Coordinates of C-alpha atoms and ligand atoms in Angstrom, one line a residue:
X763 CA 5.8 -11.7 51.6
X764 CA 6.3 -10.3 48.1
X765 CA 6.9 -6.3 46.3
X766 CA 5.7 -3.3 46.6
X767 CA 6.0 0.0 46.6
X768 CA 3.4 3.0 48.3
X769 CA 4.4 6.5 48.9
X770 CA 3.1 8.0 52.2
X771 CA 4.1 11.4 52.1
X772 CA 5.4 14.8 50.2
X773 CA 7.6 17.6 51.4
X774 CA 6.9 20.9 49.6
X775 CA 10.7 20.2 47.5
X776 CA 9.0 17.3 46.6
X777 CA 10.8 14.8 48.5
X778 CA 8.9 11.6 49.2
X779 CA 8.7 9.3 52.2
X780 CA 7.4 6.1 51.6
X781 CA 7.9 1.7 52.0
X782 CA 9.4 -1.0 50.1
X783 CA 8.1 -4.0 50.6
X784 CA 10.2 -7.0 49.3
X785 CA 10.3 -10.8 50.4
X786 CA 13.6 -9.3 53.0
X787 CA 12.0 -6.9 54.8
X788 CA 10.1 -3.2 54.9
X789 CA 12.0 -0.2 53.8
X790 CA 11.8 3.1 55.4
X791 CA 12.4 4.9 52.0
X792 CA 14.2 7.6 51.3
X793 CA 16.9 5.3 51.8
X794 CA 20.7 5.0 51.5
X795 CA 22.2 1.7 50.8
X796 CA 25.8 1.0 52.3
X797 CA 27.7 -1.2 49.3
X798 CA 28.7 -4.4 50.1
X799 CA 31.7 -5.3 47.5
X800 CA 32.0 -8.6 47.9
X801 CA 29.4 -10.0 49.9
X802 CA 30.2 -8.2 52.6
X803 CA 30.2 -4.4 53.7
X804 CA 34.7 -3.7 54.4
X805 CA 35.0 -3.8 58.3
X806 CA 31.7 -4.4 59.2
X807 CA 29.7 -7.3 60.5
X808 CA 26.7 -8.4 59.6
X809 CA 25.7 -8.2 63.3
X810 CA 26.2 -4.5 63.4
X811 CA 24.7 -3.8 60.4
X812 CA 21.7 -5.2 62.1
X813 CA 22.7 -3.2 64.7
X814 CA 22.9 0.1 62.8
X815 CA 19.0 -0.1 61.2
X816 CA 20.8 -1.2 57.7
X817 CA 17.6 -2.8 55.8
X818 CA 19.6 -2.6 52.4
X819 CA 23.2 -3.6 51.4
X820 CA 24.2 -3.3 48.0
X821 CA 26.6 -5.5 45.9
X822 CA 28.5 -5.8 43.0
X823 CA 27.1 -8.7 40.2
X824 CA 30.5 -8.1 38.7
X825 CA 32.9 -8.8 41.7
X826 CA 30.8 -11.8 43.0
X827 CA 31.0 -13.2 39.4
X828 CA 34.2 -13.4 39.0
X829 CA 34.6 -14.7 42.4
X830 CA 33.9 -16.8 44.0
X831 CA 31.2 -17.5 41.3
X832 CA 27.5 -16.7 41.3
X833 CA 26.4 -20.5 40.1
X834 CA 28.4 -21.2 44.4
X835 CA 26.7 -18.5 45.7
X836 CA 23.3 -20.4 44.5
X837 CA 24.3 -23.6 44.5
X838 CA 25.3 -22.9 48.2
X839 CA 21.4 -21.0 48.6
X840 CA 21.9 -17.8 47.2
X841 CA 23.3 -14.3 48.2
X842 CA 21.3 -14.4 51.5
X843 CA 22.1 -17.5 52.7
X844 CA 25.1 -17.4 51.4
X845 CA 26.4 -14.1 53.6
X846 CA 23.5 -14.4 56.1
X847 CA 21.6 -11.1 55.7
X848 CA 18.5 -11.5 56.2
X849 CA 17.9 -7.9 54.9
X850 CA 17.2 -6.7 51.3
X851 CA 19.7 -7.0 48.9
X852 CA 20.3 -4.9 45.0
X853 CA 22.8 -5.8 43.2
X854 CA 24.2 -3.4 39.7
X855 CA 23.8 -5.0 36.9
X856 CA 28.1 -5.0 36.8
X857 CA 28.4 -3.1 34.6
X858 CA 30.2 -0.2 35.9
X859 CA 33.0 -2.2 37.4
X860 CA 33.1 -3.7 34.0
X861 CA 33.8 -0.3 32.4
X862 CA 36.3 0.4 35.6
X863 CA 38.1 -2.3 36.4
X864 CA 38.9 -4.5 33.8
X865 CA 40.5 -4.4 30.8
X866 CA 38.0 -4.0 27.9
X867 CA 38.8 -5.5 25.4
X868 CA 34.9 -4.9 23.1
X869 CA 32.0 -3.0 23.5
X870 CA 29.7 -4.1 20.5
X871 CA 26.0 -4.3 20.3
X872 CA 25.7 -8.1 21.7
X873 CA 27.6 -6.9 24.7
X874 CA 31.3 -6.4 26.3
X875 CA 33.9 -8.7 26.1
X876 CA 37.0 -8.3 28.7
X877 CA 39.1 -9.4 31.2
X878 CA 38.8 -10.3 34.6
X879 CA 40.8 -7.4 36.6
X880 CA 42.0 -10.7 38.8
X881 CA 44.0 -13.7 36.3
X882 CA 42.6 -11.6 33.7
X883 CA 40.6 -14.3 32.0
X884 CA 38.4 -13.3 29.1
X885 CA 34.3 -13.1 29.4
X886 CA 31.5 -11.3 27.7
X887 CA 29.4 -9.3 29.7
X888 CA 25.0 -9.1 27.4
X889 CA 22.2 -8.0 28.9
X890 CA 20.8 -11.5 29.8
X891 CA 24.0 -12.9 31.4
X892 CA 24.0 -9.3 33.9
X893 CA 20.1 -10.6 34.3
X894 CA 20.5 -14.5 35.4
X895 CA 23.5 -14.1 37.0
X896 CA 22.1 -11.5 39.6
X897 CA 18.8 -14.2 39.4
X898 CA 21.5 -16.9 40.6
X899 CA 22.8 -14.2 43.0
X900 CA 19.0 -14.3 44.1
X901 CA 18.9 -10.2 44.9
X902 CA 16.0 -8.3 45.8
X903 CA 16.9 -6.0 43.2
X904 CA 18.1 -6.3 40.2
X905 CA 19.9 -3.7 37.5
X906 CA 19.7 -3.9 33.9
X907 CA 23.0 -3.4 32.0
X908 CA 23.3 -0.3 31.1
X909 CA 26.4 1.9 28.7
X910 CA 28.8 4.3 30.5
X911 CA 30.5 6.7 29.2
X912 CA 33.6 9.0 30.5
X913 CA 32.1 12.4 31.1
X914 CA 32.4 15.3 30.4
X915 CA 30.7 13.0 26.6
X916 CA 30.3 14.7 23.8
X917 CA 26.5 14.5 23.1
X918 CA 26.8 11.6 19.8
X919 CA 28.8 9.8 22.1
X920 CA 26.1 10.0 24.7
X921 CA 22.9 9.4 21.7
X922 CA 24.9 6.5 20.8
X923 CA 25.0 4.7 24.4
X924 CA 21.8 6.2 25.9
X925 CA 20.6 4.1 22.2
X926 CA 22.2 0.4 23.1
X927 CA 21.5 0.5 26.6
X928 CA 17.6 1.4 25.7
X929 CA 18.9 -2.1 23.3
X930 CA 20.0 -3.7 26.5
X931 CA 17.1 -3.0 28.2
X932 CA 14.4 -3.7 26.6
X933 CA 16.3 -7.5 25.9
X934 CA 17.7 -7.2 30.0
X935 CA 13.8 -6.5 30.8
X936 CA 13.4 -10.0 27.9
X937 CA 14.9 -12.8 29.4
X938 CA 13.8 -11.3 32.2
X939 CA 9.9 -11.4 32.2
X940 CA 11.1 -15.2 29.9
X941 CA 12.8 -16.0 33.2
X942 CA 10.6 -15.7 36.2
X943 CA 6.6 -16.1 34.2
X944 CA 5.1 -18.7 35.6
X945 CA 7.2 -19.1 39.1
X946 CA 4.9 -17.9 41.2
X947 CA 5.0 -15.3 43.7
X948 CA 7.8 -12.9 42.0
X949 CA 11.0 -13.3 44.0
X950 CA 12.9 -10.6 42.2
X951 CA 12.8 -7.1 40.7
X952 CA 14.5 -5.7 37.6
X953 CA 15.2 -1.7 37.8
X954 CA 15.9 0.1 34.2
X955 CA 18.7 2.8 33.7
X956 CA 17.9 6.1 33.0
X957 CA 21.2 6.9 30.9
X958 CA 22.1 10.3 28.8
X959 CA 24.8 12.7 30.1
X960 CA 24.4 15.8 31.0
X961 CA 22.1 16.5 27.8
X962 CA 18.5 17.1 29.0
X963 CA 16.8 15.9 26.9
X964 CA 18.7 12.6 26.1
X965 CA 18.1 12.5 29.9
X966 CA 14.7 13.0 28.6
X967 CA 14.2 10.9 25.9
X968 CA 16.3 7.7 28.2
X969 CA 13.4 8.0 30.8
X970 CA 10.1 7.4 27.6
X971 CA 11.9 4.8 26.2
X972 CA 12.5 2.7 29.4
X973 CA 9.0 3.8 30.4
X974 CA 7.7 1.9 27.7
X975 CA 9.0 -1.6 29.3
X976 CA 6.9 -0.8 32.5
X977 CA 10.2 -1.4 35.2
X978 CA 8.4 -1.6 38.6
X979 CA 11.5 1.4 39.2
X980 CA 13.9 3.2 37.4
X981 CA 17.2 4.4 38.5
X982 CA 19.4 7.5 36.9
X983 CA 22.7 6.5 36.3
X984 CA 25.7 8.4 35.3
X985 CA 25.5 11.3 37.5
X986 CA 28.2 12.3 39.7
X987 CA 30.9 11.4 38.7
X988 CA 32.8 14.9 37.9
X989 CA 29.7 17.0 36.9
X990 CA 29.2 20.1 38.9
X991 CA 27.0 18.7 42.1
X992 CA 24.5 21.5 40.9
X993 CA 24.1 19.1 37.3
X994 CA 23.5 16.7 38.8
X995 CA 20.4 17.8 41.2
X996 CA 19.3 19.3 37.7
X997 CA 20.0 16.3 35.8
X998 CA 18.1 14.3 38.6
X999 CA 14.8 16.8 38.3
X1000 CA 14.4 16.1 34.8
X1001 CA 13.9 12.3 35.0
X1002 CA 12.1 12.7 37.8
X1003 CA 9.7 14.4 36.4
X1004 CA 8.7 12.1 33.5
X1005 CA 8.5 9.0 36.6
X1006 CA 6.1 7.1 37.5
X1007 CA 4.6 8.8 41.2
X1008 CA 4.2 5.0 42.0
X1009 CA 7.3 3.3 41.9
X1010 CA 11.0 3.6 43.7
X1011 CA 14.0 6.1 42.2
X1012 CA 17.6 5.2 42.5
X1013 CA 19.6 7.3 41.7
X1014 CA 23.4 5.6 41.3
X1015 CA 26.4 6.3 43.4
X1016 CA 26.1 9.5 45.3
X1017 CA 26.3 10.5 48.2
X1018 CA 27.7 13.1 49.9
X1019 CA 26.6 14.0 53.5
X1020 CA 25.1 17.7 53.2
X1021 CA 24.5 16.3 48.9
X1022 CA 22.0 13.5 50.2
X1023 CA 19.2 16.1 51.2
X1024 CA 19.5 17.9 47.8
X1025 CA 18.0 14.4 45.8
X1026 CA 16.3 13.2 47.7
X1027 CA 14.9 17.4 46.9
X1028 CA 14.4 15.7 43.3
X1029 CA 12.4 13.4 43.8
X1030 CA 15.0 10.3 44.9
X1031 CA 14.1 7.6 47.5
X1032 CA 16.6 5.6 47.0
X1033 CA 21.1 5.6 47.0
X1034 CA 24.3 3.9 47.7
X1035 CA 27.7 5.4 47.3
X1036 CA 31.6 4.2 49.0
X1037 CA 32.3 7.4 50.2
X1038 CA 30.9 6.9 53.6
X1039 CA 33.3 2.9 53.9
X1040 CA 36.1 4.1 52.1
X1041 CA 36.7 7.5 53.7
X1042 CA 35.8 6.0 57.2
X1043 CA 39.0 3.6 56.0
X1044 CA 41.7 6.3 54.7
X1045 CA 40.6 8.2 58.4
X1046 CA 38.6 10.8 57.1
X1047 CA 35.0 11.2 59.3
X1048 CA 31.8 12.7 58.5
X1049 CA 30.5 14.2 61.5
X1050 CA 27.2 16.5 62.3
X1051 CA 29.9 19.0 62.7
X1052 CA 31.9 18.2 59.5
X1053 CA 34.8 16.8 58.4
X1054 CA 37.5 15.5 60.7
X1055 CA 39.9 14.2 58.9
X1056 CA 42.0 11.8 62.3
X1057 CA 45.1 11.6 61.4
X1058 CA 45.2 15.2 61.7
X1059 CA 47.7 15.7 64.5
X1060 CA 45.1 18.4 66.3
X1061 CA 43.5 15.2 67.5
X1062 CA 46.0 13.7 69.2
X1063 CA 44.8 15.0 72.9
X1064 CA 41.2 15.3 71.4
X1065 CA 39.6 13.7 74.6
X1066 CA 36.1 13.8 72.6
X1067 CA 34.0 11.9 71.2
X1068 CA 33.9 11.0 67.3
X1069 CA 31.0 13.5 67.5
X1070 CA 29.4 14.3 70.2
X1071 CA 26.0 14.2 69.0
X1072 CA 26.2 11.3 67.7
X1073 CA 25.2 7.9 69.6
X1074 CA 26.6 4.6 68.4
X1075 CA 28.6 2.3 70.0
X1076 CA 32.4 4.3 68.6
X1077 CA 30.9 7.8 70.2
X1078 CA 29.7 6.0 73.0
X1079 CA 32.8 4.2 74.3
X1080 CA 36.0 5.6 72.4
X1081 CA 38.1 8.8 71.7
X1082 CA 39.4 10.5 68.6
X1083 CA 42.7 10.5 70.4
X1084 CA 42.4 6.6 70.1
X1085 CA 40.8 5.9 66.5
X1086 CA 44.0 8.5 66.0
X1087 CA 46.5 6.5 67.8
X1088 CA 44.8 3.4 65.5
X1089 CA 45.2 4.9 62.4
X1090 CA 48.7 5.4 63.6
X1091 CA 49.9 2.2 64.4
X1092 CA 48.5 0.3 60.8
X1093 CA 44.9 -1.0 63.3
X1094 CA 43.2 -2.9 62.0
X1095 CA 40.8 -1.8 64.2
X1096 CA 41.0 2.0 62.4
X1097 CA 39.0 0.7 59.6
X1098 CA 36.7 -0.9 61.6
X1099 CA 35.7 1.5 64.5
X1100 CA 35.8 4.6 61.6
X1101 CA 32.8 2.6 59.0
X1102 CA 30.9 1.8 61.9
X1103 CA 30.6 5.7 62.7
X1104 CA 30.5 6.3 59.4
X1105 CA 27.9 4.1 58.2
X1106 CA 26.1 4.7 61.6
X1107 CA 26.2 8.3 61.0
X1108 CA 24.5 8.6 56.7
X1109 CA 21.9 6.1 58.2
X1110 CA 21.7 8.0 60.8
X1111 CA 20.4 11.8 58.1
X1112 CA 18.7 9.4 56.4
X1113 CA 16.3 9.7 59.5
X1114 CA 16.4 13.4 60.5
X1115 CA 15.6 13.4 56.2
X1116 CA 12.5 10.8 57.1
X1117 CA 11.5 13.4 59.8
X1118 CA 12.1 16.9 57.9
X1119 CA 9.8 15.3 55.3
X1120 CA 7.1 13.9 57.5
X1121 CA 7.4 17.6 59.3
X1122 CA 7.6 19.1 55.9
X1123 CA 11.2 20.4 56.7
X1124 CA 13.2 18.9 54.3
X1125 CA 14.4 22.8 52.6
X1126 CA 15.1 23.8 56.9
X1127 CA 17.0 20.3 57.3
X1128 CA 19.3 20.9 53.9
X1129 CA 20.2 24.9 54.6
X1130 CA 21.5 23.6 58.4
X1131 CA 23.2 20.7 57.1
X1132 CA 25.3 23.1 54.3
X1133 CA 25.8 25.4 56.5
X1134 CA 27.4 22.5 59.4
X1135 CA 29.5 21.2 56.1
X1136 CA 30.6 24.4 55.2
X1137 CA 31.7 25.9 58.3
X1138 CA 34.1 23.0 58.3
X1139 CA 35.2 20.5 61.1
X1140 CA 35.1 21.8 65.6
Ligands
LIG713 ZN1 28.9 7.6 65.6

């Protein structure tokens, strides 16, 4: 099977229900992609991810490039084989981690020179290199290298980053097309990333420039980095209004459970976030009734499941009191059970969102979810 995307249904909000076909299976959209940074979703086995119905996960190019190295992964059969994951994988470009984790040396038009956060070794990440690494990893969807800036950004900084992002996207696209032409069946889709900080006109300009490069899908980057939720939604809508109807749109790095329907309502098909997995390891559980901070003393004798409305393996079997004890005792099982539930909860919300789109009820679903979250935990 090769790549395709089709919008099957629309909701009055503008939300889309669709299907993204990849060589590693069909993905029902809108979809949430759990983050598997170093070729593992922290605290979850691939068996558990399959059981939870994850059809696509994200892996981080920066981490895999530094350790164990993309050439080793290529030699061992690619990322799917290496980590024994039969469903789809999206890899980021590595840019975001270079900008946020490494000892950044210098950004030039050529690329980003940085020091590894692991051993201090020096590396140069260029648009071509980021594309080459992702081809070696063999992910289903690869992202182009973009320039990430701190927010809030002054207009001149945002303009310069946008200009460079377009130049880098052009080079990445060219490298990708040169490397993959004549290979017969296409093994990877490459997405462009729209930047432009919180300036509507820059967002539109970035989108228009990338459209000329004819990517099979487009991401909205540089959002949900501290700006108000309304601004994230507004910038997203500016961009999706310009993107081609028949191609997938990916909003990078979002979001909180009650915000997911808002992004979908702006025409977003794909999202990813470390929140459900990271929060789980910090004893923060997401439930249908709001957040449960399970270390709280109020749960010492609480014999209810984490979420009475959740049918995941953890909620069917264990009590809040037991989870609280595991966290208090520093047991690694605490992270495993909490992560299992949180990822289950996120994927379940996405199922409900897709169903709501089918019935044209997404606006209702979004306001109900928001109300339950503002009401707080049971
Ligand atoms: Zn559960």
